[in-house]
mmCIF file with all atom_site columns, C-alpha atoms in Angstrom:
data_model
loop_
_atom_site.group_PDB
_atom_site.id
_atom_site.type_symbol
_atom_site.label_atom_id
_atom_site.label_alt_id
_atom_site.label_comp_id
_atom_site.label_asym_id
_atom_site.label_entity_id
_atom_site.label_seq_id
_atom_site.pdbx_PDB_ins_code
_atom_site.Cartn_x
_atom_site.Cartn_y
_atom_site.Cartn_z
_atom_site.occupancy
_atom_site.B_iso_or_equiv
_atom_site.pdbx_formal_charge
_atom_site.auth_seq_id
_atom_site.auth_comp_id
_atom_site.auth_asym_id
_atom_site.auth_atom_id
_atom_site.pdbx_PDB_model_num
ATOM 1   C CA . UNK H 1 1   ? -2.434  16.013  6.182   1.00 0.00 ? 1   UNK H CA 1
ATOM 2   C CA . UNK H 1 2   ? -2.497  14.707  2.626   1.00 0.00 ? 2   UNK H CA 1
ATOM 3   C CA . UNK H 1 3   ? -5.604  12.682  1.789   1.00 0.00 ? 3   UNK H CA 1
ATOM 4   C CA . UNK H 1 4   ? -6.640  10.776  -1.306  1.00 0.00 ? 4   UNK H CA 1
ATOM 5   C CA . UNK H 1 5   ? -10.320 10.080  -1.902  1.00 0.00 ? 5   UNK H CA 1
ATOM 6   C CA . UNK H 1 6   ? -11.345 7.328   -4.252  1.00 0.00 ? 6   UNK H CA 1
ATOM 7   C CA . UNK H 1 7   ? -14.741 6.865   -5.837  1.00 0.00 ? 7   UNK H CA 1
ATOM 8   C CA . UNK H 1 8   ? -16.728 4.797   -6.129  1.00 0.00 ? 8   UNK H CA 1
ATOM 9   C CA . UNK H 1 9   ? -15.863 2.652   -3.128  1.00 0.00 ? 9   UNK H CA 1
ATOM 10  C CA . UNK H 1 10  ? -17.515 -0.387  -4.643  1.00 0.00 ? 10  UNK H CA 1
ATOM 11  C CA . UNK H 1 11  ? -18.454 -1.243  -8.222  1.00 0.00 ? 11  UNK H CA 1
ATOM 12  C CA . UNK H 1 12  ? -20.205 -4.344  -9.535  1.00 0.00 ? 12  UNK H CA 1
ATOM 13  C CA . UNK H 1 13  ? -20.584 -4.577  -13.313 1.00 0.00 ? 13  UNK H CA 1
ATOM 14  C CA . UNK H 1 14  ? -21.186 -7.103  -16.079 1.00 0.00 ? 14  UNK H CA 1
ATOM 15  C CA . UNK H 1 15  ? -18.406 -8.434  -18.249 1.00 0.00 ? 15  UNK H CA 1
ATOM 16  C CA . UNK H 1 16  ? -17.894 -6.200  -21.289 1.00 0.00 ? 16  UNK H CA 1
ATOM 17  C CA . UNK H 1 17  ? -18.911 -2.937  -19.614 1.00 0.00 ? 17  UNK H CA 1
ATOM 18  C CA . UNK H 1 18  ? -16.650 0.093   -19.294 1.00 0.00 ? 18  UNK H CA 1
ATOM 19  C CA . UNK H 1 19  ? -15.889 1.822   -16.003 1.00 0.00 ? 19  UNK H CA 1
ATOM 20  C CA . UNK H 1 20  ? -13.958 4.741   -14.553 1.00 0.00 ? 20  UNK H CA 1
ATOM 21  C CA . UNK H 1 21  ? -12.464 5.016   -11.072 1.00 0.00 ? 21  UNK H CA 1
ATOM 22  C CA . UNK H 1 22  ? -11.518 8.397   -9.653  1.00 0.00 ? 22  UNK H CA 1
ATOM 23  C CA . UNK H 1 23  ? -8.832  9.497   -7.233  1.00 0.00 ? 23  UNK H CA 1
ATOM 24  C CA . UNK H 1 24  ? -8.987  13.053  -5.881  1.00 0.00 ? 24  UNK H CA 1
ATOM 25  C CA . UNK H 1 25  ? -7.027  15.192  -3.462  1.00 0.00 ? 25  UNK H CA 1
ATOM 26  C CA . UNK H 1 26  ? -6.668  18.809  -2.437  1.00 0.00 ? 26  UNK H CA 1
ATOM 27  C CA . UNK H 1 27  ? -2.901  18.252  -2.299  1.00 0.00 ? 27  UNK H CA 1
ATOM 28  C CA . UNK H 1 28  ? -0.384  18.274  -5.110  1.00 0.00 ? 28  UNK H CA 1
ATOM 29  C CA . UNK H 1 29  ? 1.653   15.118  -5.517  1.00 0.00 ? 29  UNK H CA 1
ATOM 30  C CA . UNK H 1 30  ? 4.896   14.681  -7.358  1.00 0.00 ? 30  UNK H CA 1
ATOM 31  C CA . UNK H 1 31  ? 3.491   11.510  -8.888  1.00 0.00 ? 31  UNK H CA 1
ATOM 32  C CA . UNK H 1 32  ? 0.540   9.157   -8.601  1.00 0.00 ? 32  UNK H CA 1
ATOM 33  C CA . UNK H 1 33  ? 0.640   5.399   -8.674  1.00 0.00 ? 33  UNK H CA 1
ATOM 34  C CA . UNK H 1 34  ? -2.125  2.853   -9.214  1.00 0.00 ? 34  UNK H CA 1
ATOM 35  C CA . UNK H 1 35  ? -1.957  -0.557  -7.593  1.00 0.00 ? 35  UNK H CA 1
ATOM 36  C CA . UNK H 1 36  ? -4.173  -3.622  -7.781  1.00 0.00 ? 36  UNK H CA 1
ATOM 37  C CA . UNK H 1 37  ? -4.632  -5.930  -4.816  1.00 0.00 ? 37  UNK H CA 1
ATOM 38  C CA . UNK H 1 38  ? -6.168  -9.400  -4.789  1.00 0.00 ? 38  UNK H CA 1
ATOM 39  C CA . UNK H 1 39  ? -7.449  -11.145 -1.649  1.00 0.00 ? 39  UNK H CA 1
ATOM 40  C CA . UNK H 1 40  ? -4.674  -12.480 0.574   1.00 0.00 ? 40  UNK H CA 1
ATOM 41  C CA . UNK H 1 41  ? -1.945  -10.717 -1.363  1.00 0.00 ? 41  UNK H CA 1
ATOM 42  C CA . UNK H 1 42  ? -0.069  -7.448  -1.309  1.00 0.00 ? 42  UNK H CA 1
ATOM 43  C CA . UNK H 1 43  ? -0.757  -4.647  -3.797  1.00 0.00 ? 43  UNK H CA 1
ATOM 44  C CA . UNK H 1 44  ? 0.985   -4.809  -7.161  1.00 0.00 ? 44  UNK H CA 1
ATOM 45  C CA . UNK H 1 45  ? 1.974   -1.669  -9.044  1.00 0.00 ? 45  UNK H CA 1
ATOM 46  C CA . UNK H 1 46  ? 0.129   -1.072  -12.322 1.00 0.00 ? 46  UNK H CA 1
ATOM 47  C CA . UNK H 1 47  ? 1.437   2.329   -13.379 1.00 0.00 ? 47  UNK H CA 1
ATOM 48  C CA . UNK H 1 48  ? 3.094   5.566   -12.252 1.00 0.00 ? 48  UNK H CA 1
ATOM 49  C CA . UNK H 1 49  ? 2.043   8.923   -13.720 1.00 0.00 ? 49  UNK H CA 1
ATOM 50  C CA . UNK H 1 50  ? 4.347   11.874  -13.211 1.00 0.00 ? 50  UNK H CA 1
ATOM 51  C CA . UNK H 1 51  ? 3.531   14.776  -15.513 1.00 0.00 ? 51  UNK H CA 1
ATOM 52  C CA . UNK H 1 52  ? 0.337   16.827  -15.220 1.00 0.00 ? 52  UNK H CA 1
ATOM 53  C CA . UNK H 1 53  ? -2.047  15.797  -18.002 1.00 0.00 ? 53  UNK H CA 1
ATOM 54  C CA . UNK H 1 54  ? -0.154  12.582  -18.656 1.00 0.00 ? 54  UNK H CA 1
ATOM 55  C CA . UNK H 1 55  ? -2.065  9.630   -20.092 1.00 0.00 ? 55  UNK H CA 1
ATOM 56  C CA . UNK H 1 56  ? -0.754  6.071   -19.949 1.00 0.00 ? 56  UNK H CA 1
ATOM 57  C CA . UNK H 1 57  ? -2.309  2.938   -21.418 1.00 0.00 ? 57  UNK H CA 1
ATOM 58  C CA . UNK H 1 58  ? -1.866  -0.605  -20.255 1.00 0.00 ? 58  UNK H CA 1
ATOM 59  C CA . UNK H 1 59  ? -3.862  -2.881  -22.574 1.00 0.00 ? 59  UNK H CA 1
ATOM 60  C CA . UNK H 1 60  ? -7.506  -2.147  -21.672 1.00 0.00 ? 60  UNK H CA 1
ATOM 61  C CA . UNK H 1 61  ? -6.572  0.195   -18.814 1.00 0.00 ? 61  UNK H CA 1
ATOM 62  C CA . UNK H 1 62  ? -6.101  3.939   -19.345 1.00 0.00 ? 62  UNK H CA 1
ATOM 63  C CA . UNK H 1 63  ? -4.622  6.098   -16.586 1.00 0.00 ? 63  UNK H CA 1
ATOM 64  C CA . UNK H 1 64  ? -4.713  9.884   -16.531 1.00 0.00 ? 64  UNK H CA 1
ATOM 65  C CA . UNK H 1 65  ? -3.018  12.382  -14.217 1.00 0.00 ? 65  UNK H CA 1
ATOM 66  C CA . UNK H 1 66  ? -4.821  15.683  -13.758 1.00 0.00 ? 66  UNK H CA 1
ATOM 67  C CA . UNK H 1 67  ? -3.246  18.877  -15.071 1.00 0.00 ? 67  UNK H CA 1
ATOM 68  C CA . UNK H 1 68  ? -2.751  20.209  -11.547 1.00 0.00 ? 68  UNK H CA 1
ATOM 69  C CA . UNK H 1 69  ? -1.348  16.858  -10.323 1.00 0.00 ? 69  UNK H CA 1
ATOM 70  C CA . UNK H 1 70  ? -4.041  16.575  -7.658  1.00 0.00 ? 70  UNK H CA 1
ATOM 71  C CA . UNK H 1 71  ? -6.235  13.892  -9.191  1.00 0.00 ? 71  UNK H CA 1
ATOM 72  C CA . UNK H 1 72  ? -6.158  10.849  -11.409 1.00 0.00 ? 72  UNK H CA 1
ATOM 73  C CA . UNK H 1 73  ? -8.518  8.448   -13.112 1.00 0.00 ? 73  UNK H CA 1
ATOM 74  C CA . UNK H 1 74  ? -8.420  4.838   -14.200 1.00 0.00 ? 74  UNK H CA 1
ATOM 75  C CA . UNK H 1 75  ? -10.633 3.763   -17.085 1.00 0.00 ? 75  UNK H CA 1
ATOM 76  C CA . UNK H 1 76  ? -11.159 0.101   -17.937 1.00 0.00 ? 76  UNK H CA 1
ATOM 77  C CA . UNK H 1 77  ? -12.587 -0.807  -21.313 1.00 0.00 ? 77  UNK H CA 1
ATOM 78  C CA . UNK H 1 78  ? -14.573 -4.016  -21.789 1.00 0.00 ? 78  UNK H CA 1
ATOM 79  C CA . UNK H 1 79  ? -14.061 -5.274  -18.248 1.00 0.00 ? 79  UNK H CA 1
ATOM 80  C CA . UNK H 1 80  ? -13.381 -8.968  -17.707 1.00 0.00 ? 80  UNK H CA 1
ATOM 81  C CA . UNK H 1 81  ? -13.844 -11.159 -14.610 1.00 0.00 ? 81  UNK H CA 1
ATOM 82  C CA . UNK H 1 82  ? -10.053 -11.210 -14.285 1.00 0.00 ? 82  UNK H CA 1
ATOM 83  C CA . UNK H 1 83  ? -10.156 -7.462  -13.592 1.00 0.00 ? 83  UNK H CA 1
ATOM 84  C CA . UNK H 1 84  ? -11.908 -8.142  -10.277 1.00 0.00 ? 84  UNK H CA 1
ATOM 85  C CA . UNK H 1 85  ? -9.915  -6.766  -7.360  1.00 0.00 ? 85  UNK H CA 1
ATOM 86  C CA . UNK H 1 86  ? -9.176  -3.771  -5.155  1.00 0.00 ? 86  UNK H CA 1
ATOM 87  C CA . UNK H 1 87  ? -7.757  -0.801  -7.063  1.00 0.00 ? 87  UNK H CA 1
ATOM 88  C CA . UNK H 1 88  ? -5.691  1.595   -4.976  1.00 0.00 ? 88  UNK H CA 1
ATOM 89  C CA . UNK H 1 89  ? -4.363  4.977   -5.953  1.00 0.00 ? 89  UNK H CA 1
ATOM 90  C CA . UNK H 1 90  ? -1.281  6.230   -4.138  1.00 0.00 ? 90  UNK H CA 1
ATOM 91  C CA . UNK H 1 91  ? 0.222   9.696   -4.065  1.00 0.00 ? 91  UNK H CA 1
ATOM 92  C CA . UNK H 1 92  ? 3.930   10.232  -3.690  1.00 0.00 ? 92  UNK H CA 1
ATOM 93  C CA . UNK H 1 93  ? 4.772   13.422  -1.837  1.00 0.00 ? 93  UNK H CA 1
ATOM 94  C CA . UNK H 1 94  ? 7.376   15.933  -2.852  1.00 0.00 ? 94  UNK H CA 1
ATOM 95  C CA . UNK H 1 95  ? 10.833  14.451  -2.711  1.00 0.00 ? 95  UNK H CA 1
ATOM 96  C CA . UNK H 1 96  ? 9.454   10.952  -3.219  1.00 0.00 ? 96  UNK H CA 1
ATOM 97  C CA . UNK H 1 97  ? 9.855   9.926   0.393   1.00 0.00 ? 97  UNK H CA 1
ATOM 98  C CA . UNK H 1 98  ? 6.346   8.919   1.395   1.00 0.00 ? 98  UNK H CA 1
ATOM 99  C CA . UNK H 1 99  ? 3.495   7.205   -0.406  1.00 0.00 ? 99  UNK H CA 1
ATOM 100 C CA . UNK H 1 100 ? -0.090  7.796   0.763   1.00 0.00 ? 100 UNK H CA 1
ATOM 101 C CA . UNK H 1 101 ? -2.873  5.442   -0.280  1.00 0.00 ? 101 UNK H CA 1
ATOM 102 C CA . UNK H 1 102 ? -6.537  6.029   -0.953  1.00 0.00 ? 102 UNK H CA 1
ATOM 103 C CA . UNK H 1 103 ? -9.149  3.718   0.567   1.00 0.00 ? 103 UNK H CA 1
ATOM 104 C CA . UNK H 1 104 ? -9.516  1.823   -2.688  1.00 0.00 ? 104 UNK H CA 1
ATOM 105 C CA . UNK H 1 105 ? -12.238 0.894   -5.157  1.00 0.00 ? 105 UNK H CA 1
ATOM 106 C CA . UNK H 1 106 ? -13.412 -2.683  -4.944  1.00 0.00 ? 106 UNK H CA 1
ATOM 107 C CA . UNK H 1 107 ? -14.358 -3.885  -8.432  1.00 0.00 ? 107 UNK H CA 1
ATOM 108 C CA . UNK H 1 108 ? -16.364 -7.022  -9.135  1.00 0.00 ? 108 UNK H CA 1
ATOM 109 C CA . UNK H 1 109 ? -16.884 -8.066  -12.751 1.00 0.00 ? 109 UNK H CA 1
ATOM 110 C CA . UNK H 1 110 ? -19.576 -10.662 -13.306 1.00 0.00 ? 110 UNK H CA 1
ATOM 111 C CA . UNK H 1 111 ? -19.280 -13.162 -16.143 1.00 0.00 ? 111 UNK H CA 1
ATOM 112 C CA . UNK U 2 1   ? 14.858  -13.148 -7.537  1.00 0.00 ? 1   UNK U CA 1
ATOM 113 C CA . UNK U 2 2   ? 12.882  -13.361 -4.341  1.00 0.00 ? 2   UNK U CA 1
ATOM 114 C CA . UNK U 2 3   ? 10.326  -10.663 -3.673  1.00 0.00 ? 3   UNK U CA 1
ATOM 115 C CA . UNK U 2 4   ? 9.518   -9.065  -0.350  1.00 0.00 ? 4   UNK U CA 1
ATOM 116 C CA . UNK U 2 5   ? 9.158   -11.808 2.258   1.00 0.00 ? 5   UNK U CA 1
ATOM 117 C CA . UNK U 2 6   ? 6.983   -11.365 5.298   1.00 0.00 ? 6   UNK U CA 1
ATOM 118 C CA . UNK U 2 7   ? 6.550   -13.802 8.132   1.00 0.00 ? 7   UNK U CA 1
ATOM 119 C CA . UNK U 2 8   ? 4.592   -15.124 9.695   1.00 0.00 ? 8   UNK U CA 1
ATOM 120 C CA . UNK U 2 9   ? 1.626   -14.999 7.288   1.00 0.00 ? 9   UNK U CA 1
ATOM 121 C CA . UNK U 2 10  ? -0.793  -15.407 10.157  1.00 0.00 ? 10  UNK U CA 1
ATOM 122 C CA . UNK U 2 11  ? -0.209  -14.551 13.805  1.00 0.00 ? 11  UNK U CA 1
ATOM 123 C CA . UNK U 2 12  ? -2.608  -15.067 16.677  1.00 0.00 ? 12  UNK U CA 1
ATOM 124 C CA . UNK U 2 13  ? -1.919  -13.356 19.973  1.00 0.00 ? 13  UNK U CA 1
ATOM 125 C CA . UNK U 2 14  ? -3.905  -12.995 23.179  1.00 0.00 ? 14  UNK U CA 1
ATOM 126 C CA . UNK U 2 15  ? -4.486  -9.539  24.601  1.00 0.00 ? 15  UNK U CA 1
ATOM 127 C CA . UNK U 2 16  ? -1.401  -8.297  26.426  1.00 0.00 ? 16  UNK U CA 1
ATOM 128 C CA . UNK U 2 17  ? 1.092   -10.411 24.494  1.00 0.00 ? 17  UNK U CA 1
ATOM 129 C CA . UNK U 2 18  ? 3.732   -9.107  22.118  1.00 0.00 ? 18  UNK U CA 1
ATOM 130 C CA . UNK U 2 19  ? 3.625   -9.437  18.328  1.00 0.00 ? 19  UNK U CA 1
ATOM 131 C CA . UNK U 2 20  ? 6.766   -9.388  16.198  1.00 0.00 ? 20  UNK U CA 1
ATOM 132 C CA . UNK U 2 21  ? 6.344   -9.088  12.448  1.00 0.00 ? 21  UNK U CA 1
ATOM 133 C CA . UNK U 2 22  ? 9.300   -9.616  10.142  1.00 0.00 ? 22  UNK U CA 1
ATOM 134 C CA . UNK U 2 23  ? 10.019  -8.291  6.680   1.00 0.00 ? 23  UNK U CA 1
ATOM 135 C CA . UNK U 2 24  ? 12.919  -9.098  4.379   1.00 0.00 ? 24  UNK U CA 1
ATOM 136 C CA . UNK U 2 25  ? 13.092  -6.562  1.528   1.00 0.00 ? 25  UNK U CA 1
ATOM 137 C CA . UNK U 2 26  ? 13.909  -7.383  -2.055  1.00 0.00 ? 26  UNK U CA 1
ATOM 138 C CA . UNK U 2 27  ? 17.600  -7.797  -2.819  1.00 0.00 ? 27  UNK U CA 1
ATOM 139 C CA . UNK U 2 28  ? 19.217  -4.436  -3.363  1.00 0.00 ? 28  UNK U CA 1
ATOM 140 C CA . UNK U 2 29  ? 16.412  -2.513  -1.657  1.00 0.00 ? 29  UNK U CA 1
ATOM 141 C CA . UNK U 2 30  ? 17.477  -0.391  1.282   1.00 0.00 ? 30  UNK U CA 1
ATOM 142 C CA . UNK U 2 31  ? 14.144  1.262   2.086   1.00 0.00 ? 31  UNK U CA 1
ATOM 143 C CA . UNK U 2 32  ? 11.311  -0.385  3.966   1.00 0.00 ? 32  UNK U CA 1
ATOM 144 C CA . UNK U 2 33  ? 7.771   0.818   4.610   1.00 0.00 ? 33  UNK U CA 1
ATOM 145 C CA . UNK U 2 34  ? 5.134   -0.627  6.921   1.00 0.00 ? 34  UNK U CA 1
ATOM 146 C CA . UNK U 2 35  ? 1.423   -0.212  6.248   1.00 0.00 ? 35  UNK U CA 1
ATOM 147 C CA . UNK U 2 36  ? -1.654  -1.409  8.082   1.00 0.00 ? 36  UNK U CA 1
ATOM 148 C CA . UNK U 2 37  ? -4.866  -2.482  6.384   1.00 0.00 ? 37  UNK U CA 1
ATOM 149 C CA . UNK U 2 38  ? -8.241  -3.131  7.961   1.00 0.00 ? 38  UNK U CA 1
ATOM 150 C CA . UNK U 2 39  ? -10.858 -5.239  6.116   1.00 0.00 ? 39  UNK U CA 1
ATOM 151 C CA . UNK U 2 40  ? -12.490 -3.349  3.251   1.00 0.00 ? 40  UNK U CA 1
ATOM 152 C CA . UNK U 2 41  ? -10.103 -0.427  3.676   1.00 0.00 ? 41  UNK U CA 1
ATOM 153 C CA . UNK U 2 42  ? -6.979  0.951   2.038   1.00 0.00 ? 42  UNK U CA 1
ATOM 154 C CA . UNK U 2 43  ? -3.462  1.015   3.380   1.00 0.00 ? 43  UNK U CA 1
ATOM 155 C CA . UNK U 2 44  ? -2.538  3.314   6.242   1.00 0.00 ? 44  UNK U CA 1
ATOM 156 C CA . UNK U 2 45  ? 1.085   4.450   6.335   1.00 0.00 ? 45  UNK U CA 1
ATOM 157 C CA . UNK U 2 46  ? 2.863   3.619   9.573   1.00 0.00 ? 46  UNK U CA 1
ATOM 158 C CA . UNK U 2 47  ? 6.613   4.034   9.224   1.00 0.00 ? 47  UNK U CA 1
ATOM 159 C CA . UNK U 2 48  ? 9.421   4.427   6.669   1.00 0.00 ? 48  UNK U CA 1
ATOM 160 C CA . UNK U 2 49  ? 12.896  3.160   7.440   1.00 0.00 ? 49  UNK U CA 1
ATOM 161 C CA . UNK U 2 50  ? 16.294  2.935   5.883   1.00 0.00 ? 50  UNK U CA 1
ATOM 162 C CA . UNK U 2 51  ? 19.035  0.696   7.211   1.00 0.00 ? 51  UNK U CA 1
ATOM 163 C CA . UNK U 2 52  ? 19.545  1.644   10.884  1.00 0.00 ? 52  UNK U CA 1
ATOM 164 C CA . UNK U 2 53  ? 17.433  4.804   10.530  1.00 0.00 ? 53  UNK U CA 1
ATOM 165 C CA . UNK U 2 54  ? 13.791  5.722   11.006  1.00 0.00 ? 54  UNK U CA 1
ATOM 166 C CA . UNK U 2 55  ? 13.000  8.350   8.374   1.00 0.00 ? 55  UNK U CA 1
ATOM 167 C CA . UNK U 2 56  ? 9.300   8.956   9.029   1.00 0.00 ? 56  UNK U CA 1
ATOM 168 C CA . UNK U 2 57  ? 7.217   7.383   11.789  1.00 0.00 ? 57  UNK U CA 1
ATOM 169 C CA . UNK U 2 58  ? 4.344   9.833   11.643  1.00 0.00 ? 58  UNK U CA 1
ATOM 170 C CA . UNK U 2 59  ? 1.762   7.091   11.067  1.00 0.00 ? 59  UNK U CA 1
ATOM 171 C CA . UNK U 2 60  ? 2.791   4.869   13.928  1.00 0.00 ? 60  UNK U CA 1
ATOM 172 C CA . UNK U 2 61  ? 1.108   5.079   17.352  1.00 0.00 ? 61  UNK U CA 1
ATOM 173 C CA . UNK U 2 62  ? 3.458   6.572   19.919  1.00 0.00 ? 62  UNK U CA 1
ATOM 174 C CA . UNK U 2 63  ? 2.829   3.827   22.456  1.00 0.00 ? 63  UNK U CA 1
ATOM 175 C CA . UNK U 2 64  ? 3.296   0.077   22.145  1.00 0.00 ? 64  UNK U CA 1
ATOM 176 C CA . UNK U 2 65  ? 4.492   0.196   18.510  1.00 0.00 ? 65  UNK U CA 1
ATOM 177 C CA . UNK U 2 66  ? 8.113   0.253   17.381  1.00 0.00 ? 66  UNK U CA 1
ATOM 178 C CA . UNK U 2 67  ? 10.000  -0.560  14.210  1.00 0.00 ? 67  UNK U CA 1
ATOM 179 C CA . UNK U 2 68  ? 13.593  -1.209  13.308  1.00 0.00 ? 68  UNK U CA 1
ATOM 180 C CA . UNK U 2 69  ? 15.640  -2.072  10.251  1.00 0.00 ? 69  UNK U CA 1
ATOM 181 C CA . UNK U 2 70  ? 19.057  -3.205  11.440  1.00 0.00 ? 70  UNK U CA 1
ATOM 182 C CA . UNK U 2 71  ? 22.211  -3.297  9.387   1.00 0.00 ? 71  UNK U CA 1
ATOM 183 C CA . UNK U 2 72  ? 21.910  -7.060  9.149   1.00 0.00 ? 72  UNK U CA 1
ATOM 184 C CA . UNK U 2 73  ? 18.666  -8.981  9.088   1.00 0.00 ? 73  UNK U CA 1
ATOM 185 C CA . UNK U 2 74  ? 15.014  -8.211  8.426   1.00 0.00 ? 74  UNK U CA 1
ATOM 186 C CA . UNK U 2 75  ? 12.968  -5.212  9.430   1.00 0.00 ? 75  UNK U CA 1
ATOM 187 C CA . UNK U 2 76  ? 10.868  -5.841  12.529  1.00 0.00 ? 76  UNK U CA 1
ATOM 188 C CA . UNK U 2 77  ? 7.549   -4.262  13.466  1.00 0.00 ? 77  UNK U CA 1
ATOM 189 C CA . UNK U 2 78  ? 6.936   -4.850  17.156  1.00 0.00 ? 78  UNK U CA 1
ATOM 190 C CA . UNK U 2 79  ? 3.622   -4.387  18.928  1.00 0.00 ? 79  UNK U CA 1
ATOM 191 C CA . UNK U 2 80  ? 3.705   -4.688  22.699  1.00 0.00 ? 80  UNK U CA 1
ATOM 192 C CA . UNK U 2 81  ? 0.710   -5.509  24.903  1.00 0.00 ? 81  UNK U CA 1
ATOM 193 C CA . UNK U 2 82  ? -1.567  -6.090  21.927  1.00 0.00 ? 82  UNK U CA 1
ATOM 194 C CA . UNK U 2 83  ? -5.246  -5.156  22.093  1.00 0.00 ? 83  UNK U CA 1
ATOM 195 C CA . UNK U 2 84  ? -8.157  -6.338  19.916  1.00 0.00 ? 84  UNK U CA 1
ATOM 196 C CA . UNK U 2 85  ? -7.991  -3.117  17.911  1.00 0.00 ? 85  UNK U CA 1
ATOM 197 C CA . UNK U 2 86  ? -4.535  -4.109  16.674  1.00 0.00 ? 86  UNK U CA 1
ATOM 198 C CA . UNK U 2 87  ? -6.074  -6.943  14.637  1.00 0.00 ? 87  UNK U CA 1
ATOM 199 C CA . UNK U 2 88  ? -5.352  -6.129  10.989  1.00 0.00 ? 88  UNK U CA 1
ATOM 200 C CA . UNK U 2 89  ? -3.198  -7.054  8.036   1.00 0.00 ? 89  UNK U CA 1
ATOM 201 C CA . UNK U 2 90  ? 0.245   -5.507  8.209   1.00 0.00 ? 90  UNK U CA 1
ATOM 202 C CA . UNK U 2 91  ? 2.045   -5.044  4.916   1.00 0.00 ? 91  UNK U CA 1
ATOM 203 C CA . UNK U 2 92  ? 5.679   -4.347  4.335   1.00 0.00 ? 92  UNK U CA 1
ATOM 204 C CA . UNK U 2 93  ? 6.996   -2.793  1.137   1.00 0.00 ? 93  UNK U CA 1
ATOM 205 C CA . UNK U 2 94  ? 10.504  -2.112  -0.060  1.00 0.00 ? 94  UNK U CA 1
ATOM 206 C CA . UNK U 2 95  ? 12.023  0.159   -2.657  1.00 0.00 ? 95  UNK U CA 1
ATOM 207 C CA . UNK U 2 96  ? 15.463  0.883   -4.023  1.00 0.00 ? 96  UNK U CA 1
ATOM 208 C CA . UNK U 2 97  ? 17.180  4.033   -2.766  1.00 0.00 ? 97  UNK U CA 1
ATOM 209 C CA . UNK U 2 98  ? 15.155  7.173   -3.454  1.00 0.00 ? 98  UNK U CA 1
ATOM 210 C CA . UNK U 2 99  ? 17.148  9.285   -5.847  1.00 0.00 ? 99  UNK U CA 1
ATOM 211 C CA . UNK U 2 100 ? 15.518  12.516  -4.818  1.00 0.00 ? 100 UNK U CA 1
ATOM 212 C CA . UNK U 2 101 ? 13.690  12.886  -8.102  1.00 0.00 ? 101 UNK U CA 1
ATOM 213 C CA . UNK U 2 102 ? 10.029  13.765  -8.152  1.00 0.00 ? 102 UNK U CA 1
ATOM 214 C CA . UNK U 2 103 ? 8.820   10.346  -9.192  1.00 0.00 ? 103 UNK U CA 1
ATOM 215 C CA . UNK U 2 104 ? 9.456   8.325   -6.101  1.00 0.00 ? 104 UNK U CA 1
ATOM 216 C CA . UNK U 2 105 ? 10.260  4.653   -6.373  1.00 0.00 ? 105 UNK U CA 1
ATOM 217 C CA . UNK U 2 106 ? 7.538   2.067   -6.900  1.00 0.00 ? 106 UNK U CA 1
ATOM 218 C CA . UNK U 2 107 ? 6.815   -0.003  -3.826  1.00 0.00 ? 107 UNK U CA 1
ATOM 219 C CA . UNK U 2 108 ? 7.154   -3.778  -3.884  1.00 0.00 ? 108 UNK U CA 1
ATOM 220 C CA . UNK U 2 109 ? 4.852   -5.348  -1.343  1.00 0.00 ? 109 UNK U CA 1
ATOM 221 C CA . UNK U 2 110 ? 4.979   -8.579  0.561   1.00 0.00 ? 110 UNK U CA 1
ATOM 222 C CA . UNK U 2 111 ? 1.834   -10.645 1.083   1.00 0.00 ? 111 UNK U CA 1
ATOM 223 C CA . UNK U 2 112 ? 1.311   -9.340  4.583   1.00 0.00 ? 112 UNK U CA 1
ATOM 224 C CA . UNK U 2 113 ? 0.994   -10.687 8.106   1.00 0.00 ? 113 UNK U CA 1
ATOM 225 C CA . UNK U 2 114 ? -2.544  -11.094 9.348   1.00 0.00 ? 114 UNK U CA 1
ATOM 226 C CA . UNK U 2 115 ? -2.589  -10.413 13.066  1.00 0.00 ? 115 UNK U CA 1
ATOM 227 C CA . UNK U 2 116 ? -5.537  -11.601 15.118  1.00 0.00 ? 116 UNK U CA 1
ATOM 228 C CA . UNK U 2 117 ? -5.781  -10.609 18.748  1.00 0.00 ? 117 UNK U CA 1
ATOM 229 C CA . UNK U 2 118 ? -8.106  -12.772 20.808  1.00 0.00 ? 118 UNK U CA 1
#
């Protein structure tokens, strides 16, 4: 069974601070996706990383895929209250047929 | 361009009743996924369907749960004889045809159906 573990589960920080969220697995995935979910809504895709060691930037968000394609991290620089939400990593298995989600990191950024 | 539409948004059922959750995928998307989410938790994969075919139902309980995606009309997730433990948010996602490349297609989610069993 493929599992994705996210840490921390919950993070409460002040506006302007930096943070890193981790997503780890013992399984190799063909790609990893990061989604953000707000209360009462479905998750929305932020980024897909495909190549081991790949780094992608989305404004203040930096995503990295581990060299062995088993783990990923999301770094947010100078967090803002608008970043508050549930961040989910999702691994796509070989062949791209099934997407498995981690339990999520709930981020709260205080003004 | 309408996104993934799920209805109803909220559904209340008494124990023993049936729940039918509907999902209309994005235009042009032929793949549908159903996920279940409990409060403060991530998404648990239930089933993956293409038109008229169930591709992977490994996450769906063998009893009381069924899913279909007919040639015409929305995908339906059906829960028979609901119990309190079935209370959760059920999300549907759709994607364009998987090309067989390593990347996989990004999932487009609806806003979910919140099922409450009383």
